[in-house]
């Protein structure tokens, strides 16, 4: 067998190892309880799975770059990078969705402060007596929360008008311009999320023509065709799960995963897909703007507080005030969970965006050098 540098080093053992690692990682993601599934820490772990898998995938391609320009692998690689470009739009939409959760977080803080949660110390002294003004303020914030949490296509339009991206924070405009000139225009709206953009349609575009390679393609590429197919499915599933969890415009989960269970990783991915779909069908989650566990908890707490504050009469009874403060305490716990998990997830999504851009640039550079050397 020739050396890795000559592009003939990939073998069946490496392919099986890569596929088994994918299977194990997704099996681990699916082994959590229903309370952990689709939570902020879980979504962050999902992105870690993608980043780890992508790094290994990229390393294998670099070690076999002599094969990348040979058909049919050149076409399969180009198709994969086209899918990855489409996923940049999803990253931007998810970032805007996280911004929307931040707005809900601010409304929660208004409710918590208005109803006195943060004005009670451990000795339960200096407790503020709730007045009509505080309750009205909390009701207003809770009403805004209720509107925002509903999965309404029109409610996402203010987010759609934002014209910014992870990439726009890059000050090296000359380098960016040079990269765009060399690589060509990204045929997706990767610098902003337009008013007409659809998460459902974008997922369909990412998964378009993602089919298992034929036997002759696997043979001709020494198994690398299966590697690309595997990573394409990982990319599609991760983007689908992000759209399922985080608010974004025109969400839709009707994506078909065409994979045979004979692949080592298929069972774990399809099982996880089924679990997420099961969550989406639950009565109390159907109309929410995202299936993130923290969104469900925000919705549950806000509904409970809305009902309670709506029935308050003044002067407020001691029993009613105690119940109210208990509900506010529960919202405070959700608020802290969101505060703790939101920023790390934002950073991870930003890392994902830049990794996809960098990997595509590096991959196409390898293709270009391979072409020039022939």
Short mmCIF file of C-alpha atoms in Angstrom, two decimals:
data_model
loop_
_atom_site.label_atom_id
_atom_site.label_comp_id
_atom_site.label_asym_id
_atom_site.label_seq_id
_atom_site.Cartn_x
_atom_site.Cartn_y
_atom_site.Cartn_z
CA UNK A 1 0.00 0.00 0.00
CA UNK A 2 1.24 3.45 -0.89
CA UNK A 3 1.88 6.09 1.73
CA UNK A 4 -0.79 8.52 2.92
CA UNK A 5 0.92 11.38 1.13
CA UNK A 6 0.33 9.67 -2.20
CA UNK A 7 -3.37 9.62 -1.51
CA UNK A 8 -3.85 5.84 -1.28
CA UNK A 9 -3.67 5.39 2.46
CA UNK A 10 -7.37 5.26 3.33
CA UNK A 11 -8.55 1.75 4.02
CA UNK A 12 -11.54 -0.20 5.23
CA UNK A 13 -10.34 -0.22 8.84
CA UNK A 14 -10.18 3.59 8.93
CA UNK A 15 -13.65 3.85 7.37
CA UNK A 16 -15.14 1.46 9.91
CA UNK A 17 -13.40 3.31 12.74
CA UNK A 18 -14.74 6.67 11.58
CA UNK A 19 -18.28 5.34 11.16
CA UNK A 20 -18.19 3.60 14.53
CA UNK A 21 -17.10 6.82 16.25
CA UNK A 22 -20.01 8.64 14.62
CA UNK A 23 -22.36 5.92 15.83
CA UNK A 24 -21.01 6.03 19.39
CA UNK A 25 -21.25 9.83 19.59
CA UNK A 26 -24.86 9.93 18.45
CA UNK A 27 -25.75 7.00 20.66
CA UNK A 28 -24.33 8.97 23.58
CA UNK A 29 -26.45 12.00 22.57
CA UNK A 30 -29.54 9.79 22.50
CA UNK A 31 -28.91 8.13 25.86
CA UNK A 32 -29.94 11.20 27.91
CA UNK A 33 -33.23 11.61 29.75
CA UNK A 34 -36.14 13.52 28.22
CA UNK A 35 -35.34 16.45 30.55
CA UNK A 36 -31.83 16.72 29.10
CA UNK A 37 -32.72 16.15 25.46
CA UNK A 38 -32.73 19.43 23.46
CA UNK A 39 -31.51 21.43 26.45
CA UNK A 40 -28.91 24.17 26.02
CA UNK A 41 -26.06 21.92 27.28
CA UNK A 42 -27.29 19.09 25.02
CA UNK A 43 -27.32 21.30 21.91
CA UNK A 44 -23.80 22.44 22.76
CA UNK A 45 -22.75 18.80 23.02
CA UNK A 46 -24.39 18.12 19.64
CA UNK A 47 -22.21 20.81 18.07
CA UNK A 48 -19.14 19.34 19.77
CA UNK A 49 -20.00 16.02 18.10
CA UNK A 50 -20.12 17.72 14.72
CA UNK A 51 -16.88 19.65 15.27
CA UNK A 52 -15.00 16.52 16.39
CA UNK A 53 -16.34 14.47 13.49
CA UNK A 54 -15.60 17.21 10.98
CA UNK A 55 -12.03 17.56 12.22
CA UNK A 56 -11.42 13.84 11.70
CA UNK A 57 -13.13 13.98 8.30
CA UNK A 58 -10.97 16.91 7.23
CA UNK A 59 -7.81 15.16 8.42
CA UNK A 60 -8.62 12.07 6.33
CA UNK A 61 -9.23 14.20 3.24
CA UNK A 62 -5.93 16.05 3.71
CA UNK A 63 -4.07 12.76 4.05
CA UNK A 64 -5.70 11.50 0.86
CA UNK A 65 -5.65 14.68 -1.19
CA UNK A 66 -4.12 12.84 -4.14
CA UNK A 67 -7.51 11.20 -4.72
CA UNK A 68 -9.67 14.30 -4.33
CA UNK A 69 -9.44 15.43 -7.97
CA UNK A 70 -10.24 12.01 -9.38
CA UNK A 71 -13.83 11.19 -10.36
CA UNK A 72 -16.22 10.46 -8.84
CA UNK A 73 -14.71 11.79 -5.59
CA UNK A 74 -14.18 15.30 -6.99
CA UNK A 75 -17.92 15.62 -7.58
CA UNK A 76 -18.86 14.15 -4.20
CA UNK A 77 -16.49 16.50 -2.37
CA UNK A 78 -17.83 19.51 -4.31
CA UNK A 79 -21.41 18.48 -3.42
CA UNK A 80 -20.47 18.22 0.25
CA UNK A 81 -18.96 21.71 0.33
CA UNK A 82 -22.05 23.06 -1.42
CA UNK A 83 -24.14 21.60 1.39
CA UNK A 84 -21.83 23.13 3.97
CA UNK A 85 -22.26 26.58 2.40
CA UNK A 86 -26.04 26.23 2.70
CA UNK A 87 -25.62 25.40 6.38
CA UNK A 88 -24.09 28.85 7.00
CA UNK A 89 -27.56 30.36 6.56
CA UNK A 90 -28.85 28.02 9.25
CA UNK A 91 -26.06 29.15 11.60
CA UNK A 92 -27.03 32.79 11.07
CA UNK A 93 -30.72 32.02 11.62
CA UNK A 94 -29.89 30.11 14.80
CA UNK A 95 -27.82 33.02 16.06
CA UNK A 96 -30.84 35.29 15.54
CA UNK A 97 -32.98 32.72 17.36
CA UNK A 98 -30.62 32.84 20.33
CA UNK A 99 -30.97 36.63 20.29
CA UNK A 100 -34.72 36.14 20.48
CA UNK A 101 -34.29 33.95 23.57
CA UNK A 102 -32.23 36.78 25.07
CA UNK A 103 -35.23 39.07 24.65
CA UNK A 104 -37.39 36.56 26.48
CA UNK A 105 -34.74 36.40 29.16
CA UNK A 106 -35.05 40.18 29.67
CA UNK A 107 -38.83 39.83 30.01
CA UNK A 108 -38.33 37.09 32.58
CA UNK A 109 -36.04 39.39 34.52
CA UNK A 110 -38.72 42.08 34.53
CA UNK A 111 -41.21 39.60 35.97
CA UNK A 112 -38.78 38.32 38.58
CA UNK A 113 -37.81 41.80 39.73
CA UNK A 114 -41.37 43.13 39.66
CA UNK A 115 -42.73 40.34 41.81
CA UNK A 116 -39.95 40.62 44.33
CA UNK A 117 -38.05 37.35 43.82
CA UNK A 118 -34.71 39.10 44.23
CA UNK A 119 -35.87 41.13 47.21
CA UNK A 120 -36.14 38.26 49.65
CA UNK A 121 -33.00 37.26 51.53
CA UNK A 122 -32.19 33.96 53.18
CA UNK A 123 -33.78 35.04 56.46
CA UNK A 124 -36.95 36.04 54.62
CA UNK A 125 -36.66 39.58 55.99
CA UNK A 126 -37.16 42.89 54.20
CA UNK A 127 -39.84 41.20 52.13
CA UNK A 128 -41.56 43.69 49.87
CA UNK A 129 -45.33 43.74 49.90
CA UNK A 130 -46.62 43.27 46.38
CA UNK A 131 -48.66 46.14 45.01
CA UNK A 132 -50.84 46.62 41.95
CA UNK A 133 -48.08 48.43 40.06
CA UNK A 134 -45.64 45.55 40.36
CA UNK A 135 -48.25 43.01 39.33
CA UNK A 136 -49.33 45.09 36.31
CA UNK A 137 -45.71 45.35 35.20
CA UNK A 138 -45.28 41.59 35.53
CA UNK A 139 -48.51 40.95 33.61
CA UNK A 140 -47.34 43.13 30.73
CA UNK A 141 -44.01 41.27 30.50
CA UNK A 142 -45.78 37.91 30.73
CA UNK A 143 -48.15 38.94 27.95
CA UNK A 144 -45.20 39.82 25.70
CA UNK A 145 -43.59 36.49 26.56
CA UNK A 146 -46.75 34.61 25.62
CA UNK A 147 -46.84 36.28 22.20
CA UNK A 148 -43.16 35.62 21.52
CA UNK A 149 -43.26 31.96 22.48
CA UNK A 150 -45.96 31.07 19.95
CA UNK A 151 -44.67 29.60 16.71
CA UNK A 152 -45.97 32.35 14.43
CA UNK A 153 -44.23 32.93 11.09
CA UNK A 154 -44.93 36.64 11.23
CA UNK A 155 -43.31 36.97 14.66
CA UNK A 156 -39.91 36.16 13.18
CA UNK A 157 -39.94 39.01 10.67
CA UNK A 158 -38.14 41.56 12.89
CA UNK A 159 -35.29 39.07 13.20
CA UNK A 160 -35.29 38.55 9.45
CA UNK A 161 -34.49 42.20 8.84
CA UNK A 162 -31.12 41.97 10.57
CA UNK A 163 -28.24 42.34 8.19
CA UNK A 164 -25.34 40.88 10.09
CA UNK A 165 -23.44 37.65 10.34
CA UNK A 166 -20.66 35.92 12.21
CA UNK A 167 -18.52 36.78 9.23
CA UNK A 168 -19.18 40.51 9.48
CA UNK A 169 -17.19 40.73 12.69
CA UNK A 170 -14.06 39.87 10.75
CA UNK A 171 -11.93 42.98 10.31
CA UNK A 172 -9.65 41.43 7.72
CA UNK A 173 -11.82 42.59 4.82
CA UNK A 174 -8.99 42.37 2.29
CA UNK A 175 -8.36 38.74 3.16
CA UNK A 176 -12.08 38.03 3.07
CA UNK A 177 -12.41 39.68 -0.36
CA UNK A 178 -9.48 37.66 -1.67
CA UNK A 179 -11.02 34.42 -0.40
CA UNK A 180 -14.34 35.24 -2.04
CA UNK A 181 -12.60 36.02 -5.33
CA UNK A 182 -10.73 32.72 -5.25
CA UNK A 183 -13.57 30.52 -4.07
CA UNK A 184 -16.44 32.18 -5.89
CA UNK A 185 -19.63 33.63 -4.54
CA UNK A 186 -21.37 31.63 -1.81
CA UNK A 187 -24.69 30.75 -3.40
CA UNK A 188 -26.59 31.18 -0.16
CA UNK A 189 -27.59 34.18 1.88
CA UNK A 190 -24.70 33.59 4.24
CA UNK A 191 -24.25 37.26 5.19
CA UNK A 192 -27.80 37.83 6.40
CA UNK A 193 -31.17 36.18 6.92
CA UNK A 194 -33.66 37.68 4.48
CA UNK A 195 -37.35 38.22 5.03
CA UNK A 196 -38.25 35.43 2.60
CA UNK A 197 -35.73 32.92 3.95
CA UNK A 198 -37.14 29.55 5.04
CA UNK A 199 -35.45 27.15 7.44
CA UNK A 200 -37.58 24.30 6.10
CA UNK A 201 -36.54 24.95 2.49
CA UNK A 202 -32.91 25.39 3.48
CA UNK A 203 -32.86 22.00 5.19
CA UNK A 204 -34.38 20.45 2.08
CA UNK A 205 -31.63 22.10 0.00
CA UNK A 206 -28.92 20.74 2.30
CA UNK A 207 -30.34 17.23 2.01
CA UNK A 208 -31.03 17.39 -1.72
CA UNK A 209 -29.49 14.45 -3.64
CA UNK A 210 -27.81 13.11 -0.52
CA UNK A 211 -27.89 9.46 -1.55
CA UNK A 212 -25.79 6.46 -0.69
CA UNK A 213 -22.85 6.00 -3.07
CA UNK A 214 -23.02 3.09 -5.48
CA UNK A 215 -20.74 0.09 -5.08
CA UNK A 216 -18.57 1.12 -8.00
CA UNK A 217 -18.15 4.62 -6.51
CA UNK A 218 -17.05 3.15 -3.19
CA UNK A 219 -14.55 0.92 -4.98
CA UNK A 220 -13.24 3.68 -7.24
CA UNK A 221 -12.63 6.00 -4.26
CA UNK A 222 -11.18 3.34 -1.98
CA UNK A 223 -14.09 3.91 0.43
CA UNK A 224 -13.81 7.70 0.59
CA UNK A 225 -17.20 8.10 -1.08
CA UNK A 226 -18.79 6.47 1.95
CA UNK A 227 -16.83 8.81 4.23
CA UNK A 228 -18.26 11.86 2.40
CA UNK A 229 -21.77 10.40 2.50
CA UNK A 230 -21.47 9.79 6.24
CA UNK A 231 -20.32 13.35 6.93
CA UNK A 232 -23.07 14.74 4.71
CA UNK A 233 -25.67 12.99 6.85
CA UNK A 234 -24.05 14.25 10.04
CA UNK A 235 -24.18 17.80 8.68
CA UNK A 236 -27.83 17.47 7.67
CA UNK A 237 -28.90 15.98 10.99
CA UNK A 238 -27.08 18.60 13.08
CA UNK A 239 -28.66 21.45 11.09
CA UNK A 240 -32.08 19.78 11.38
CA UNK A 241 -31.71 19.40 15.15
CA UNK A 242 -30.67 23.06 15.50
CA UNK A 243 -33.78 24.16 13.61
CA UNK A 244 -35.90 21.86 15.78
CA UNK A 245 -34.51 23.34 18.99
CA UNK A 246 -33.98 27.04 18.32
CA UNK A 247 -36.53 29.61 17.05
CA UNK A 248 -36.05 30.59 13.41
CA UNK A 249 -38.36 31.65 10.62
CA UNK A 250 -40.46 29.12 8.74
CA UNK A 251 -39.33 26.19 10.82
CA UNK A 252 -40.13 22.79 9.37
CA UNK A 253 -38.96 19.34 10.40
CA UNK A 254 -40.24 17.31 7.46
CA UNK A 255 -36.80 16.26 6.26
CA UNK A 256 -36.27 12.73 4.99
CA UNK A 257 -33.10 10.97 6.04
CA UNK A 258 -32.35 8.45 3.30
CA UNK A 259 -30.02 6.08 5.07
CA UNK A 260 -30.00 2.34 5.33
CA UNK A 261 -29.75 0.86 8.80
CA UNK A 262 -26.89 -1.27 7.52
CA UNK A 263 -24.60 1.72 8.03
CA UNK A 264 -23.04 1.56 11.52
CA UNK A 265 -24.17 5.11 12.41
CA UNK A 266 -27.66 5.02 10.91
CA UNK A 267 -29.46 3.38 13.84
CA UNK A 268 -28.19 5.89 16.41
CA UNK A 269 -29.02 8.91 14.22
CA UNK A 270 -32.48 7.62 13.28
CA UNK A 271 -33.22 6.75 16.90
CA UNK A 272 -32.31 10.28 17.96
CA UNK A 273 -34.43 11.66 15.13
CA UNK A 274 -37.40 9.64 16.39
CA UNK A 275 -36.93 10.93 19.95
CA UNK A 276 -36.89 14.55 18.80
CA UNK A 277 -39.97 14.00 16.64
CA UNK A 278 -41.71 12.40 19.61
CA UNK A 279 -41.02 15.55 21.64
CA UNK A 280 -42.42 17.69 18.81
CA UNK A 281 -45.71 15.78 18.88
CA UNK A 282 -46.37 16.35 22.57
CA UNK A 283 -49.46 18.48 23.13
CA UNK A 284 -47.72 21.12 25.24
CA UNK A 285 -44.87 21.56 22.72
CA UNK A 286 -46.70 21.63 19.38
CA UNK A 287 -47.12 25.39 19.01
CA UNK A 288 -43.91 26.59 20.61
CA UNK A 289 -41.34 28.45 18.53
CA UNK A 290 -38.64 25.90 19.35
CA UNK A 291 -38.33 22.57 21.13
CA UNK A 292 -35.42 23.68 23.29
CA UNK A 293 -36.09 22.38 26.81
CA UNK A 294 -35.54 25.84 28.31
CA UNK A 295 -38.17 27.31 25.96
CA UNK A 296 -40.65 24.73 27.22
CA UNK A 297 -39.76 25.66 30.81
CA UNK A 298 -40.13 29.39 30.08
CA UNK A 299 -43.53 28.74 28.52
CA UNK A 300 -44.67 26.58 31.42
CA UNK A 301 -43.58 29.11 34.07
CA UNK A 302 -44.99 32.11 32.24
CA UNK A 303 -48.37 30.43 31.70
CA UNK A 304 -48.59 29.53 35.37
CA UNK A 305 -47.67 33.04 36.47
CA UNK A 306 -50.07 34.62 33.98
CA UNK A 307 -52.97 32.63 35.38
CA UNK A 308 -51.95 33.42 38.93
CA UNK A 309 -51.43 37.16 38.44
CA UNK A 310 -54.68 37.35 36.49
CA UNK A 311 -56.62 36.10 39.50
CA UNK A 312 -54.88 38.32 42.09
CA UNK A 313 -57.10 40.66 44.10
CA UNK A 314 -55.84 43.45 46.33
CA UNK A 315 -54.96 43.58 49.06
CA UNK A 316 -53.27 40.30 48.22
CA UNK A 317 -53.77 37.46 50.71
CA UNK A 318 -50.80 35.87 52.41
CA UNK A 319 -51.62 32.50 50.86
CA UNK A 320 -51.83 33.94 47.34
CA UNK A 321 -48.61 35.88 47.82
CA UNK A 322 -46.80 32.76 49.01
CA UNK A 323 -47.99 30.84 45.94
CA UNK A 324 -46.97 33.71 43.70
CA UNK A 325 -43.48 33.88 45.13
CA UNK A 326 -43.11 30.13 44.72
CA UNK A 327 -43.93 30.43 41.02
CA UNK A 328 -41.49 33.31 40.67
CA UNK A 329 -38.84 31.18 42.35
CA UNK A 330 -39.41 28.52 39.70
CA UNK A 331 -39.05 31.12 36.95
CA UNK A 332 -35.86 32.32 38.63
CA UNK A 333 -34.39 28.83 38.31
CA UNK A 334 -35.23 28.75 34.61
CA UNK A 335 -33.75 32.23 34.20
CA UNK A 336 -30.48 31.08 35.78
CA UNK A 337 -30.35 28.00 33.54
CA UNK A 338 -30.81 30.17 30.45
CA UNK A 339 -28.20 32.65 31.67
CA UNK A 340 -25.71 29.86 32.29
CA UNK A 341 -26.26 28.04 28.99
CA UNK A 342 -26.96 30.72 26.40
CA UNK A 343 -23.57 32.40 26.02
CA UNK A 344 -21.56 29.14 25.73
CA UNK A 345 -23.98 27.97 23.02
CA UNK A 346 -23.62 31.26 21.15
CA UNK A 347 -19.85 30.82 21.15
CA UNK A 348 -20.20 27.23 19.93
CA UNK A 349 -22.48 28.26 17.04
CA UNK A 350 -19.96 30.95 16.11
CA UNK A 351 -17.20 28.35 16.18
CA UNK A 352 -19.31 26.10 13.98
CA UNK A 353 -19.83 28.87 11.44
CA UNK A 354 -16.13 29.71 11.18
CA UNK A 355 -15.12 26.05 11.08
CA UNK A 356 -17.39 25.42 8.09
CA UNK A 357 -16.00 28.46 6.26
CA UNK A 358 -12.39 27.50 7.03
CA UNK A 359 -12.84 23.84 6.11
CA UNK A 360 -14.44 24.71 2.79
CA UNK A 361 -11.62 27.12 1.97
CA UNK A 362 -9.01 24.54 2.91
CA UNK A 363 -10.78 21.78 1.01
CA UNK A 364 -11.11 23.75 -2.19
CA UNK A 365 -7.50 24.84 -1.89
CA UNK A 366 -6.51 21.16 -1.78
CA UNK A 367 -8.63 20.51 -4.86
CA UNK A 368 -7.02 23.45 -6.63
CA UNK A 369 -3.48 22.34 -5.83
CA UNK A 370 -4.31 18.81 -6.90
CA UNK A 371 -5.62 20.10 -10.21
CA UNK A 372 -2.57 22.31 -10.81
CA UNK A 373 -0.16 19.46 -10.11
CA UNK A 374 -1.70 17.24 -12.76
#
